[in-house]
Amino acid sequence: MGKRKYFGTDGIRGRVGEAPISADFALRLGRAVGRVLATTPSRTVVIGKDTRISGYMFESALEAGLIAAGANVKLLGPMPTPAVAYLTRTMRSGGGIVISASHNPSEDNGFKFFDARGGKLSDETEEAIEAAIEEPFETVPNSELGKASRVDDAVGRYVEFCKSTVADDFWLNGLKVVVDCAHGATYQVGPKTLKELGAQVTAIGTGPDGLNINADCGSTQLKALQDAVVTHAADLGIAFDGDGDRMLMVDHRGEIVDGDELLFIIARHRRQAFGCERGVVGTLMSNFGLQEALDGLGIEFVRAAVGDRYVLRELHERDWVLGGESSGHLICLDKTTTGDGVISALAVLEAMVSEDVPLAELKAGMRKYPQIMINVPIAGPIDLDHAPRIQASLEETERALEGSGRVILRPSGTEPVVRVTVEGKDVEQVQQLATRLAGVVEEESRA
């Protein structure tokens, strides 16, 4: 795999107006994507976006670039990222583009991509797009220019798909649900899906103005949802992030149910109801309690690197269907091709309805271990594996946990810090061990 100039682990992302998140780059990107992806007989690429104000600008620029390359464009408007993956596949398009910066503030934006099957692009395809970006901008002959049209029924199509992932006799009648859509891409799809399944829905975070996406709401800021669940005496709350690929929940007491606990609930229900779930993929940051709880159910658990791209890769290699991250990015490959907040929420609700127990009781089957993470600033790159004092302190910490916990040392991919994470049964011991290990890392980084 060659060195990337633009693509990160999940598309291209940055601050609006700063390279490469600019209108002129989006124009060149559109042409490049058109040349590489618009290879189906329809020569079509679909474009969806979240609710950031800059989405208008980037949508127009991408559209122009794609048309210049001879590609036809289907404009979906504000739609969740997983909805774009689904519609890319079902509309027989060559690829899909999402204009979004996920859970980031409105000042950021970016571009995510799907292939014709609704999956992540291969490394080779990303490299081909980068190469095409660098080519001189040329427009196809006038008679070969693409055309653009809006897909007016995109929301309805996706709501019907979400409902099709649960049984025909599955209903949410009598269930009171608060939904926080983060003023983002799920503001129509999320509440509509739950209402059509019979839930009594109170929706918050459904007034996007282009600037308020993820602002003190959604899956990264849960207090508004916690307060609303208690105020409305709801059975639970559901929080999406700005582009709808993440989902966290709040139980009837206002307590948070994170991605690890939600994965456990889905896996246990499937094992009990259908005898399935050979294994679950988490990440290096998944709580040790999830691994322990799944072991107790006889379900294999493996850890991938942090990032849904790596979780997906591990699932495909093992031919498993369930995985995700503590952040709430959950993947049910037997339902769809990528992480999907609405569909994973329905999977949890299936467990609640089928077992007729509240969310708080479902999560009680997994004991979360106390976890302390300390970000240690570093002046420059540090080779953790070949630092004797750090390795000695790491081994000492692991011995102290006696096999009932974990230690993770991980350089950040985006900041000049080393993340020191310790999990164990006793919170005071965990704090002491993490502080001591972080101190050694800090001293060595200065040496």
XYZ file of C-alpha atoms in Angstrom:
447
model
C 0.000 0.000 0.000
C 1.452 3.348 -1.030
C 1.657 6.448 1.111
C -1.585 8.456 1.061
C -1.653 12.176 0.511
C -5.353 12.732 1.194
C -7.067 9.578 2.469
C -7.025 8.711 6.158
C -8.531 5.643 7.837
C -12.068 6.754 6.939
C -12.023 8.976 3.878
C -10.793 12.574 3.818
C -11.503 14.978 6.663
C -10.411 18.396 7.970
C -11.315 21.997 8.679
C -13.566 23.691 6.114
C -11.631 26.096 3.894
C -8.271 24.555 4.757
C -6.640 22.155 2.297
C -7.871 19.700 1.290
C -11.391 20.528 2.536
C -12.016 23.293 -0.014
C -14.363 23.822 -2.948
C -11.602 23.655 -5.565
C -10.343 20.359 -4.178
C -13.889 18.953 -4.114
C -14.209 19.812 -7.807
C -11.049 17.858 -8.642
C -12.084 15.065 -6.288
C -15.444 14.752 -8.036
C -13.787 14.382 -11.413
C -11.349 11.801 -10.011
C -14.123 9.757 -8.403
C -16.132 9.930 -11.616
C -13.229 8.535 -13.597
C -12.511 5.725 -11.120
C -15.948 4.686 -9.792
C -18.504 5.512 -12.497
C -17.886 2.251 -14.331
C -21.319 0.579 -14.107
C -23.598 0.754 -17.173
C -25.482 3.633 -15.520
C -22.202 5.518 -14.907
C -23.836 6.838 -11.730
C -22.433 8.075 -8.414
C -24.752 8.984 -5.526
C -24.042 11.870 -3.149
C -25.444 12.197 0.368
C -24.528 14.612 3.138
C -25.145 15.479 6.743
C -26.548 18.852 7.820
C -23.411 21.047 7.910
C -23.771 24.393 6.146
C -20.656 23.652 4.082
C -22.401 20.610 2.614
C -24.148 22.808 0.046
C -20.811 24.043 -1.265
C -19.163 20.639 -1.423
C -22.223 18.960 -2.926
C -22.211 21.443 -5.820
C -18.457 21.148 -6.375
C -18.506 17.343 -6.361
C -21.509 17.347 -8.702
C -19.693 19.570 -11.202
C -16.550 17.447 -11.099
C -18.454 14.204 -11.560
C -20.435 15.580 -14.513
C -17.214 16.852 -16.093
C -15.901 13.278 -15.928
C -19.018 12.005 -17.706
C -20.656 10.564 -14.592
C -24.352 10.845 -13.760
C -25.157 12.086 -10.265
C -27.984 11.134 -7.911
C -28.396 13.688 -5.104
C -29.869 12.228 -1.910
C -29.773 15.336 0.290
C -29.264 14.952 4.065
C -29.060 11.216 4.738
C -27.198 9.016 7.245
C -23.878 7.622 6.048
C -25.153 4.011 6.148
C -28.190 5.065 4.106
C -25.855 6.245 1.361
C -24.112 2.856 1.458
C -27.477 1.096 1.082
C -28.753 3.363 -1.711
C -25.457 3.147 -3.593
C -25.963 -0.612 -3.786
C -29.698 -0.736 -4.473
C -29.626 2.042 -7.073
C -26.953 0.074 -8.971
C -24.487 2.952 -8.735
C -20.765 2.693 -9.323
C -20.052 4.338 -5.982
C -21.286 6.670 -3.284
C -19.941 9.790 -1.606
C -20.947 11.113 1.813
C -20.138 14.714 2.708
C -19.684 14.527 6.459
C -17.281 14.841 9.372
C -19.308 12.412 11.498
C -19.237 13.417 15.194
C -16.972 16.461 14.655
C -18.224 20.075 15.034
C -19.722 22.010 12.124
C -16.417 23.740 11.327
C -15.123 20.403 10.034
C -16.230 18.414 7.021
C -15.013 15.584 4.859
C -15.702 12.943 2.256
C -16.442 9.256 2.804
C -16.802 6.750 0.001
C -18.523 3.474 -0.828
C -17.999 1.056 -3.679
C -20.791 -0.389 -5.822
C -21.553 -3.013 -3.143
C -21.949 -0.413 -0.414
C -18.649 -1.332 1.196
C -15.455 0.561 1.985
C -13.156 1.309 -0.914
C -10.156 -0.955 -1.374
C -6.673 0.462 -0.854
C -6.087 0.142 -4.581
C -9.201 2.173 -5.416
C -8.250 4.937 -2.977
C -4.791 5.089 -4.550
C -6.340 5.299 -8.025
C -8.529 8.236 -6.921
C -5.520 10.031 -5.431
C -3.610 9.559 -8.682
C -6.554 10.920 -10.695
C -6.776 14.003 -8.447
C -3.254 14.950 -9.484
C -4.030 14.739 -13.217
C -4.767 17.918 -15.217
C -8.480 18.754 -15.026
C -10.056 17.796 -18.327
C -13.723 17.733 -19.265
C -15.215 15.020 -21.449
C -16.744 16.084 -24.806
C -20.056 17.921 -24.507
C -22.094 14.968 -25.757
C -20.593 12.754 -23.008
C -21.257 15.029 -20.014
C -23.179 13.491 -17.138
C -26.542 14.578 -15.767
C -27.738 15.224 -12.215
C -31.094 14.497 -10.548
C -32.483 14.495 -7.024
C -33.819 11.340 -5.387
C -37.023 12.623 -3.798
C -37.971 9.389 -2.027
C -34.570 8.630 -0.436
C -35.873 8.927 3.146
C -38.824 6.631 2.489
C -36.638 4.053 0.765
C -34.259 3.920 3.693
C -36.951 3.801 6.380
C -38.476 0.787 4.638
C -35.065 -0.889 4.520
C -34.467 -0.286 8.234
C -37.850 -1.812 9.074
C -37.059 -4.816 6.875
C -34.149 -5.748 9.172
C -36.552 -6.826 11.920
C -39.265 -9.510 11.859
C -42.635 -8.705 10.297
C -44.327 -9.236 13.682
C -41.912 -6.952 15.545
C -43.619 -3.926 17.055
C -42.664 -1.211 19.549
C -46.216 -0.499 20.684
C -46.329 0.818 24.251
C -42.639 1.742 24.304
C -41.756 5.353 25.121
C -38.520 6.387 23.419
C -36.574 9.643 23.349
C -34.395 10.047 20.248
C -31.548 12.559 19.986
C -30.585 13.062 16.345
C -27.702 15.499 17.040
C -29.255 18.001 14.574
C -27.682 15.704 12.008
C -28.412 13.322 9.193
C -30.862 11.078 11.097
C -33.250 13.904 11.966
C -35.897 12.492 9.617
C -35.045 8.801 9.336
C -34.552 8.022 13.039
C -37.870 9.214 14.503
C -39.842 8.119 11.414
C -38.589 4.519 11.591
C -39.423 4.152 15.282
C -42.849 5.777 14.908
C -43.814 3.493 12.027
C -42.932 0.515 14.237
C -45.362 1.785 16.871
C -43.118 3.529 19.408
C -44.212 6.669 21.225
C -41.360 8.962 20.193
C -40.088 12.202 21.673
C -37.493 13.609 19.281
C -34.788 16.123 20.223
C -31.874 17.389 18.154
C -34.065 17.530 15.061
C -33.723 21.221 14.143
C -30.556 21.463 12.051
C -29.511 24.983 11.055
C -26.198 24.079 9.436
C -24.148 25.078 12.481
C -25.596 23.152 15.438
C -24.721 19.595 14.359
C -23.263 17.649 17.337
C -23.376 20.808 19.497
C -24.121 19.688 23.093
C -26.207 16.818 21.783
C -26.058 13.414 20.163
C -23.909 10.424 21.019
C -20.912 12.540 22.077
C -22.863 14.749 24.510
C -25.498 12.638 26.240
C -26.699 14.918 29.032
C -29.616 16.375 27.038
C -30.845 12.857 26.269
C -30.376 11.686 29.860
C -32.401 14.624 31.162
C -35.142 14.127 28.543
C -35.517 10.412 29.319
C -36.021 11.125 33.016
C -38.293 14.137 32.401
C -40.563 12.210 30.015
C -40.438 8.992 32.074
C -39.349 7.184 28.923
C -38.352 3.537 28.705
C -35.059 4.436 27.053
C -33.210 6.997 24.980
C -31.325 6.612 21.702
C -28.549 8.992 20.615
C -27.106 9.171 17.104
C -24.066 11.107 15.977
C -24.088 13.686 13.193
C -23.921 11.239 10.296
C -25.870 8.391 11.873
C -23.299 5.603 11.896
C -22.905 5.692 15.704
C -25.524 5.022 18.345
C -25.531 4.980 22.151
C -28.434 4.447 24.530
C -29.676 5.650 27.906
C -31.781 3.409 30.153
C -34.959 4.500 31.965
C -32.892 5.771 34.923
C -30.864 8.064 32.676
C -27.756 5.883 32.853
C -25.580 5.519 29.743
C -25.376 2.194 27.901
C -22.224 2.304 25.797
C -21.176 0.443 22.658
C -19.567 -2.447 24.533
C -22.729 -3.071 26.538
C -24.904 -2.787 23.430
C -22.702 -5.329 21.610
C -23.099 -7.692 24.543
C -26.892 -7.286 24.558
C -27.169 -8.029 20.833
C -24.770 -10.997 20.975
C -26.449 -12.592 24.003
C -29.913 -12.220 22.517
C -28.844 -13.815 19.259
C -27.152 -16.684 21.071
C -30.208 -17.310 23.257
C -32.826 -16.827 20.533
C -31.118 -18.384 17.545
C -28.083 -20.256 18.887
C -25.845 -18.190 16.596
C -23.004 -15.678 16.946
C -19.790 -17.613 16.585
C -17.773 -14.566 17.481
C -17.701 -10.819 18.048
C -15.044 -8.323 16.966
C -14.185 -5.422 19.243
C -11.167 -3.139 19.330
C -8.100 -2.605 21.489
C -10.219 -0.191 23.546
C -13.179 -2.536 24.162
C -13.743 -3.041 27.876
C -12.316 -6.199 29.438
C -15.775 -6.817 30.887
C -17.142 -7.385 27.379
C -14.545 -10.058 26.690
C -15.257 -11.730 30.037
C -19.049 -11.655 29.520
C -18.830 -13.107 26.003
C -16.441 -15.813 27.214
C -19.129 -16.772 29.735
C -21.584 -17.232 26.864
C -19.142 -19.319 24.855
C -18.794 -16.589 22.229
C -15.309 -15.973 20.869
C -14.045 -12.401 21.090
C -11.165 -10.841 19.170
C -9.774 -7.319 19.106
C -9.014 -5.278 16.004
C -7.160 -1.976 15.791
C -9.247 1.084 16.660
C -11.446 2.142 13.719
C -14.462 0.616 11.997
C -12.337 -0.111 8.924
C -10.306 -2.607 10.945
C -13.356 -4.110 12.657
C -14.924 -4.680 9.230
C -11.744 -6.272 7.902
C -11.605 -8.692 10.842
C -15.289 -9.603 10.437
C -14.843 -10.360 6.738
C -11.718 -12.440 7.331
C -13.429 -14.540 10.022
C -16.825 -14.670 8.287
C -18.498 -13.229 11.394
C -21.299 -10.652 11.370
C -21.216 -8.696 14.653
C -18.647 -6.179 15.831
C -18.124 -2.621 16.931
C -16.538 -0.032 19.147
C -17.220 1.429 22.590
C -18.181 4.700 20.874
C -21.321 3.025 19.534
C -20.155 2.314 15.988
C -21.817 -1.113 15.749
C -21.783 -3.357 12.683
C -24.366 -6.057 11.916
C -23.187 -7.524 8.626
C -26.169 -9.859 8.401
C -28.340 -6.723 8.102
C -26.231 -4.222 6.148
C -22.730 -3.519 4.874
C -21.474 -0.915 7.328
C -21.971 0.554 10.793
C -25.552 1.813 11.117
C -27.038 3.635 14.100
C -30.701 3.011 13.272
C -30.268 -0.678 12.437
C -28.129 -1.402 15.491
C -30.716 0.402 17.659
C -33.401 -1.893 16.260
C -31.221 -4.925 17.058
C -31.074 -3.846 20.724
C -34.806 -3.107 20.777
C -35.455 -6.612 19.435
C -33.733 -8.001 22.528
C -35.784 -5.748 24.828
C -39.107 -6.645 23.229
C -38.359 -10.352 22.829
C -37.159 -10.809 26.406
C -39.670 -8.274 27.798
C -37.124 -6.759 30.170
C -35.905 -3.162 30.528
C -32.611 -2.022 29.031
C -31.080 -1.602 32.495
C -31.629 -5.296 33.206
C -30.228 -6.380 29.842
C -26.970 -4.522 30.401
C -26.612 -5.900 33.918
C -25.387 -9.182 32.431
C -22.070 -7.510 31.638
C -19.839 -6.061 34.332
C -17.822 -3.118 33.029
C -14.341 -2.919 34.464
C -13.095 0.483 35.667
C -10.933 2.006 32.940
C -8.529 4.896 33.307
C -6.911 6.547 30.289
C -4.166 9.140 30.624
C -2.886 11.101 27.622
C 0.845 11.657 28.066
C 2.218 14.545 25.931
C 5.402 13.659 24.033
C 7.893 15.925 22.280
C 8.477 13.564 19.369
C 8.136 9.950 18.205
C 8.890 7.338 20.845
C 9.525 3.621 20.279
C 7.518 2.091 23.119
C 8.528 -1.488 22.264
C 12.240 -0.725 22.619
C 12.200 1.464 25.733
C 13.476 -0.802 28.591
C 12.064 1.259 31.485
C 8.645 1.524 29.850
C 8.555 -2.199 29.077
C 9.600 -3.054 32.646
C 6.871 -0.798 34.072
C 4.346 -2.317 31.639
C 5.223 -5.868 32.772
C 5.013 -4.822 36.422
C 1.554 -3.337 35.824
C 0.345 -6.508 34.090
C 1.583 -8.665 36.983
C -0.265 -6.442 39.475
C -3.537 -7.033 37.591
C -3.066 -10.830 37.865
C -4.850 -11.591 34.601
C -8.006 -9.702 35.620
C -7.477 -6.593 33.559
C -5.540 -5.043 30.694
C -2.879 -2.469 29.973
C -2.692 -0.622 26.645
C 0.051 1.737 25.495
C -0.900 3.381 22.223
C 0.524 6.418 20.436
C -2.271 8.654 19.153
C -2.641 8.827 15.409
C -3.807 12.447 15.518
C -2.106 14.089 18.539
C 1.452 14.150 20.004
C 0.440 11.970 22.953
C 0.769 8.387 24.146
C -2.493 6.984 25.502
C -1.953 4.962 28.689
C -5.015 2.836 29.463
C -5.429 0.493 32.423
C -8.468 -1.671 33.237
C -9.045 -3.766 36.317
C -11.557 -4.749 38.982
C -10.527 -2.177 41.592
C -10.809 1.477 40.561
C -8.238 2.736 43.097
C -5.664 0.176 41.970
C -6.367 1.012 38.331
C -5.835 4.733 38.997
C -2.559 4.108 40.837
C -1.201 1.770 38.160
C -2.153 4.102 35.313
C -0.610 7.125 37.020
C 2.631 5.270 37.716
C 2.954 3.908 34.179
C 2.098 7.315 32.673
C 4.836 8.865 34.809
C 7.415 6.455 33.400
C 6.293 7.155 29.830
C 6.526 10.924 30.444
C 10.037 10.637 31.933
C 11.268 8.505 29.042
C 9.801 10.867 26.451
C 11.918 13.672 27.921
C 15.115 11.612 28.036
